Coordinates of C-alpha atoms and ligand atoms in Angstrom, one line a residue:
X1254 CA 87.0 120.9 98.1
X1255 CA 88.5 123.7 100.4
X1256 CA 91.6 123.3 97.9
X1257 CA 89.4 123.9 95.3
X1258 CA 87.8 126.8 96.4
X1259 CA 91.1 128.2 97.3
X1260 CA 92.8 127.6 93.5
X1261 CA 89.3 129.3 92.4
X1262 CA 90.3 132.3 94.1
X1263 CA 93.5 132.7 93.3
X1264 CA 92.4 132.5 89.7
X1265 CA 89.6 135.0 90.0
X1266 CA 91.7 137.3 91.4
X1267 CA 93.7 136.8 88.7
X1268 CA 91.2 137.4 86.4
X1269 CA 89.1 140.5 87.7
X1270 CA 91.9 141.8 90.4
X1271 CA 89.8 143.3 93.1
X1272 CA 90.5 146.8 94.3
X1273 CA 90.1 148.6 97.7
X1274 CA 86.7 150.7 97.6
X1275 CA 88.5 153.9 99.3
X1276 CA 92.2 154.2 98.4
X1277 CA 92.1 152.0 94.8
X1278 CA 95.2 149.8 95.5
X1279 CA 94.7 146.2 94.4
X1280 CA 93.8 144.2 97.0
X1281 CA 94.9 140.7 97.7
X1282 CA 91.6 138.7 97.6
X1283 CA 89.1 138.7 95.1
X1284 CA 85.9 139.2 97.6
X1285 CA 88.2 141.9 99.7
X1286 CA 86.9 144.9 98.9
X1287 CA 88.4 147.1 101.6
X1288 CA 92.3 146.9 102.1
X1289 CA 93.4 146.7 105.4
X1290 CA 95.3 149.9 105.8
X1291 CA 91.8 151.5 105.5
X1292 CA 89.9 149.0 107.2
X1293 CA 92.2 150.3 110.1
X1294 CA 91.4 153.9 109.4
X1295 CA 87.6 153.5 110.1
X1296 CA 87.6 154.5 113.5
X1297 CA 85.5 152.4 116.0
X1298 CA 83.0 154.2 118.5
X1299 CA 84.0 153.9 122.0
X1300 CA 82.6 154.3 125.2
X1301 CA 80.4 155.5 127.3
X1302 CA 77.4 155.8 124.9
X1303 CA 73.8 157.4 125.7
X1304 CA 72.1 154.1 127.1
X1305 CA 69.2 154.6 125.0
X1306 CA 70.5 156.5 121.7
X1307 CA 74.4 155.6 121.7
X1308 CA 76.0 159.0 121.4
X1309 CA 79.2 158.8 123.0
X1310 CA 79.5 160.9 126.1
X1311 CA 82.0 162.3 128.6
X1312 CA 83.5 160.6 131.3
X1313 CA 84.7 157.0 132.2
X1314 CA 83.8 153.8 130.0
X1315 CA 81.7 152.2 132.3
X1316 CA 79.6 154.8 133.2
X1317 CA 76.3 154.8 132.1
X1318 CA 73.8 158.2 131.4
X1319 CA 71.3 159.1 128.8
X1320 CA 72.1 162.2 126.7
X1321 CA 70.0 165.4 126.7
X1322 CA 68.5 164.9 123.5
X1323 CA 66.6 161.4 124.6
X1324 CA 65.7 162.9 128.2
X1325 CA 63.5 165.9 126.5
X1326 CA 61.6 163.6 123.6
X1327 CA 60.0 160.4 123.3
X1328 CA 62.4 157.4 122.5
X1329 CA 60.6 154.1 121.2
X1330 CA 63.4 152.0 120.7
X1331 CA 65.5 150.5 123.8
X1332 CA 69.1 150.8 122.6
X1333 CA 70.7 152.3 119.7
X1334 CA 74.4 151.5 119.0
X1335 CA 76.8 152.5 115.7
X1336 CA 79.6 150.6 115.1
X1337 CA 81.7 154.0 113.1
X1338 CA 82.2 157.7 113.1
X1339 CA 80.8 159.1 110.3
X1340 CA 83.9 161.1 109.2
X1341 CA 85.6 162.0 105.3
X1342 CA 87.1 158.1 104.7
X1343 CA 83.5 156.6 105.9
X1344 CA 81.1 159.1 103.8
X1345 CA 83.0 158.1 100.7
X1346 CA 82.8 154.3 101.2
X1347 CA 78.9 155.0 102.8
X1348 CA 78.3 157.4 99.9
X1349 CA 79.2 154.4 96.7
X1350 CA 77.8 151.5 98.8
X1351 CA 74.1 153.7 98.9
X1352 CA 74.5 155.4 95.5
X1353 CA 76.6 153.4 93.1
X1354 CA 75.4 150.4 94.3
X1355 CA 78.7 148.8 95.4
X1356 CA 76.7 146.5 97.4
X1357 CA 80.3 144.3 96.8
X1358 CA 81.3 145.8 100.2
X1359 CA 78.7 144.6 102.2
X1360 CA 80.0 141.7 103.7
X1361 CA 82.9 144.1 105.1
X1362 CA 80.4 145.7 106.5
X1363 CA 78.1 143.3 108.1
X1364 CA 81.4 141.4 109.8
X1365 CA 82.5 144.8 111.1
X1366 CA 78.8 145.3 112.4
X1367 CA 78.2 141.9 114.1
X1368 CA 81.8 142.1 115.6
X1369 CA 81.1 145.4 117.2
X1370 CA 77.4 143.8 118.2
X1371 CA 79.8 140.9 119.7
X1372 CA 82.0 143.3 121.4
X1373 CA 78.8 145.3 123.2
X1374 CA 77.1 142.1 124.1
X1375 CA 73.8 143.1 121.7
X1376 CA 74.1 140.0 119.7
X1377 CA 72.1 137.9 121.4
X1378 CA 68.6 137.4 122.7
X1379 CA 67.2 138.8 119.0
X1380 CA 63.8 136.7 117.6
X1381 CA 63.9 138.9 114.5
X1382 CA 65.8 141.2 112.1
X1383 CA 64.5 143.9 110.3
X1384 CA 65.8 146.8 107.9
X1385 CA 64.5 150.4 107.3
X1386 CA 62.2 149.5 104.8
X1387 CA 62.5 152.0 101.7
X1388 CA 59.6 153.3 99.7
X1389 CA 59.2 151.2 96.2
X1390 CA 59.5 154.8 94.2
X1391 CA 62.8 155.2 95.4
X1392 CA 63.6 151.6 95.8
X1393 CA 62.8 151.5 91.8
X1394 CA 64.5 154.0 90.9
X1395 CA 67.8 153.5 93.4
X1396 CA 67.4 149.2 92.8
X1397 CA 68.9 148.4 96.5
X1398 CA 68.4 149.6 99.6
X1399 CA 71.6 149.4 101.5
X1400 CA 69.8 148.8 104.9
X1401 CA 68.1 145.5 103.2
X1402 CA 71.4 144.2 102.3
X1403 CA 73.1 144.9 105.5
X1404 CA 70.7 143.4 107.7
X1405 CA 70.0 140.3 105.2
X1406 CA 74.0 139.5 106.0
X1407 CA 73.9 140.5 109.9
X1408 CA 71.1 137.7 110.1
X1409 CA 72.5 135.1 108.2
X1410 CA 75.8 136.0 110.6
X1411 CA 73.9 135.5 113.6
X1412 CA 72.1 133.0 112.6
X1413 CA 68.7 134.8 113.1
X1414 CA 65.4 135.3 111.3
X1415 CA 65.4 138.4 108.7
X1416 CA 62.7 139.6 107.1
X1417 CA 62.4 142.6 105.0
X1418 CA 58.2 142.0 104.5
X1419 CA 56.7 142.9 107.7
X1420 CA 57.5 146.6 107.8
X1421 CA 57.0 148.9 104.3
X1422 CA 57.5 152.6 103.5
X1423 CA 54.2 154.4 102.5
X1424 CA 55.2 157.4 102.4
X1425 CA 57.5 158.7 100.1
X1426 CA 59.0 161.5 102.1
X1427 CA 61.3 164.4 101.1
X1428 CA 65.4 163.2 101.9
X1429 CA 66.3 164.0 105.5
X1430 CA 69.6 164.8 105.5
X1431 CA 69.1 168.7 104.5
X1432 CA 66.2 168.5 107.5
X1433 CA 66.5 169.8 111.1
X1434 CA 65.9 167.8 113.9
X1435 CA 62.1 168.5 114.0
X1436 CA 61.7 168.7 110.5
X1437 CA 63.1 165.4 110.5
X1438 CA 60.4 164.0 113.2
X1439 CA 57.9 165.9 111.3
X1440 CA 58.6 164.2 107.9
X1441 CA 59.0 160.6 109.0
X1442 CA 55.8 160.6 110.9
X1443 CA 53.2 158.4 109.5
X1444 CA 55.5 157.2 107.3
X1445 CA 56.1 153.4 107.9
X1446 CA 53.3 150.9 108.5
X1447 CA 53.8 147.2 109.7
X1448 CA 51.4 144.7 107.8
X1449 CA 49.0 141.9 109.5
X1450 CA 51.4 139.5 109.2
X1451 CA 53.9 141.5 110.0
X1452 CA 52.1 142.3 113.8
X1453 CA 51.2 139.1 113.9
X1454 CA 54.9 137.8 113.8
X1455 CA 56.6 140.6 115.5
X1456 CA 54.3 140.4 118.6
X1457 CA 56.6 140.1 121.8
X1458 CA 59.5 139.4 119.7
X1459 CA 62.8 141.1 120.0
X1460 CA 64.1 143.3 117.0
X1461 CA 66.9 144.6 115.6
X1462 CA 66.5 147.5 113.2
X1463 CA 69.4 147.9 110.8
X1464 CA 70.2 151.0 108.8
X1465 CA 73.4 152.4 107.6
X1466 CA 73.3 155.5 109.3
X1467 CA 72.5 156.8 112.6
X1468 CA 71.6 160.6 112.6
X1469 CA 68.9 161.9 114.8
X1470 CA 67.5 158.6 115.0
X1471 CA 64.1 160.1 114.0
X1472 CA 63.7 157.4 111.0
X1473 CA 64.4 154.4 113.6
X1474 CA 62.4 155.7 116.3
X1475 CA 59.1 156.1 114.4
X1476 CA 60.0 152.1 113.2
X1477 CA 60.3 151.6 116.4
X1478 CA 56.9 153.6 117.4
X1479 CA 55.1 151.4 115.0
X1480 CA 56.6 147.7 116.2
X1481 CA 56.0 148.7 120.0
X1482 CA 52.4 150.1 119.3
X1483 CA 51.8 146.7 117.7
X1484 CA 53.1 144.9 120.5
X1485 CA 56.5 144.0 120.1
X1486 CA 59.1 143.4 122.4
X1487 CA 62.0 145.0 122.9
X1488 CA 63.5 147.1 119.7
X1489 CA 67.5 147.8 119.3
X1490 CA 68.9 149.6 117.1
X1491 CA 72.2 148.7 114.8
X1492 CA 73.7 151.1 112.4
X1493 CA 77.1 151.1 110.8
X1494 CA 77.9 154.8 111.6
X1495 CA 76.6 157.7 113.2
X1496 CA 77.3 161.4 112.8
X1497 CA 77.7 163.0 115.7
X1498 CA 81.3 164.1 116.8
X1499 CA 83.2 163.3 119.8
X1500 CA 82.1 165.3 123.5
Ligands
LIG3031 ZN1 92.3 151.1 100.7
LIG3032 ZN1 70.8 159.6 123.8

């Protein structure tokens, strides 16, 4: 069977040759959609991070503070963590897995994640899995939502419950990214609302929220200001890069 499987391959790759997402070159597997020269130039987030927000900060690995920005406003979720810098190789590869729906590289993505989880020690002790729900105008009219697929494949990596019901976008809100820190908090408000079942299941449970990117964490936090108003238990935070730049 695994001889099979492996023949299959060799002849769909022989068929439709797969090519690396970033650079182009042909890569050598058919369901490798990242070649590992640029896999390598994705560069990992180290430590120390905020303990709350997961900017990286100054000083020795083990040391733990919390950054300026989470001492002066209210942070709902426990921990946030992000896996990449957002630099120029990562917006391109972030930029056709939202937009052109190249949801192909996914599974790159979600091993990457839940490796980096692995390596932090915030893989375990999670009841439930949710993404940042998107509203069903722009879901309709952009047909995935990359934060859906992500945390669909984190789950089924960590073997733990997903659901992408219990939360739901209801207000359409203007794009962040041209938005100012308290624009952004301004916009998001009031925008996400957690259905009966959705309390109902989530009550005392610890969540994972996953989204692609980590800016101000405004779009997370009011997720998270939702599930801990309804009773949940701890919320973390997983995203697969995050913007800031280095101390
Ligand atoms: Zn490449
Ligand atoms: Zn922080």
């Amino acid at each position: 069977m695994l001889y099979l499987r492996y023949m299959l391959g060799i002849l769909i790759n022989l068929l439709y040759p797969a090519s690396c997402q970033v650079c182009g070159i042909k890569t050598n597997r058919w369901n490798e959609n990242i070649c590992a020269d640029c896999l390598k130039n994705m560069r990992k987030r180290l430590p120390p991070f905020c303990r709350k927000c997961g900017r990286q900060m100054p000083g020795n690995p083990g040391s733990e503070n919390i950054c300026a920005d989470c001492r002066n406003s209210a942070v709902y979720f426990d921990r946030a963590l992000s896996a990449f810098h957002y630099d120029d190789s990562l917006k391109e590869l972030v930029h056709s897995f939202k937009y052109n729906k190249a949801t192909c590289m996914a599974k790159e993505f979600s091993d990457l994640i839940t490796a980096f989880m692995k390596q932090h020690g915030i893989d375990r002790e999670i009841d439930l899995i949710l993404p940042i729900p998107m509203h069903p105008a722009r879901l309709f009219k952009r047909e995935v939502n990359p934060s859906d697929i992500l945390a669909k494949n984190i789950a089924r990596k960590l073997s733990v419950r997903y659901s992408g019901a219990f939360l739901k976008k209801i207000k359409n809100t203007r794009a962040q990214s041209k938005l100012s820190r308290h624009e952004r908090i301004k916009n998001i408000k009031g925008s996400f609302f957690l259905t009966r079942h959705g309390a109902i299941e989530t009550r005392q449970k610890n969540i994972l929220l996953v989204d692609d990117l980590f800016t101000t964490g405004s779009t997370v936090n009011e997720c998270a200001r939702v599930l801990k108003k309804a009773g949940s238990g701890r919320v973390n935070v997983i995203t697969l890069a995050r913007g800031d730049s280095l101390p």
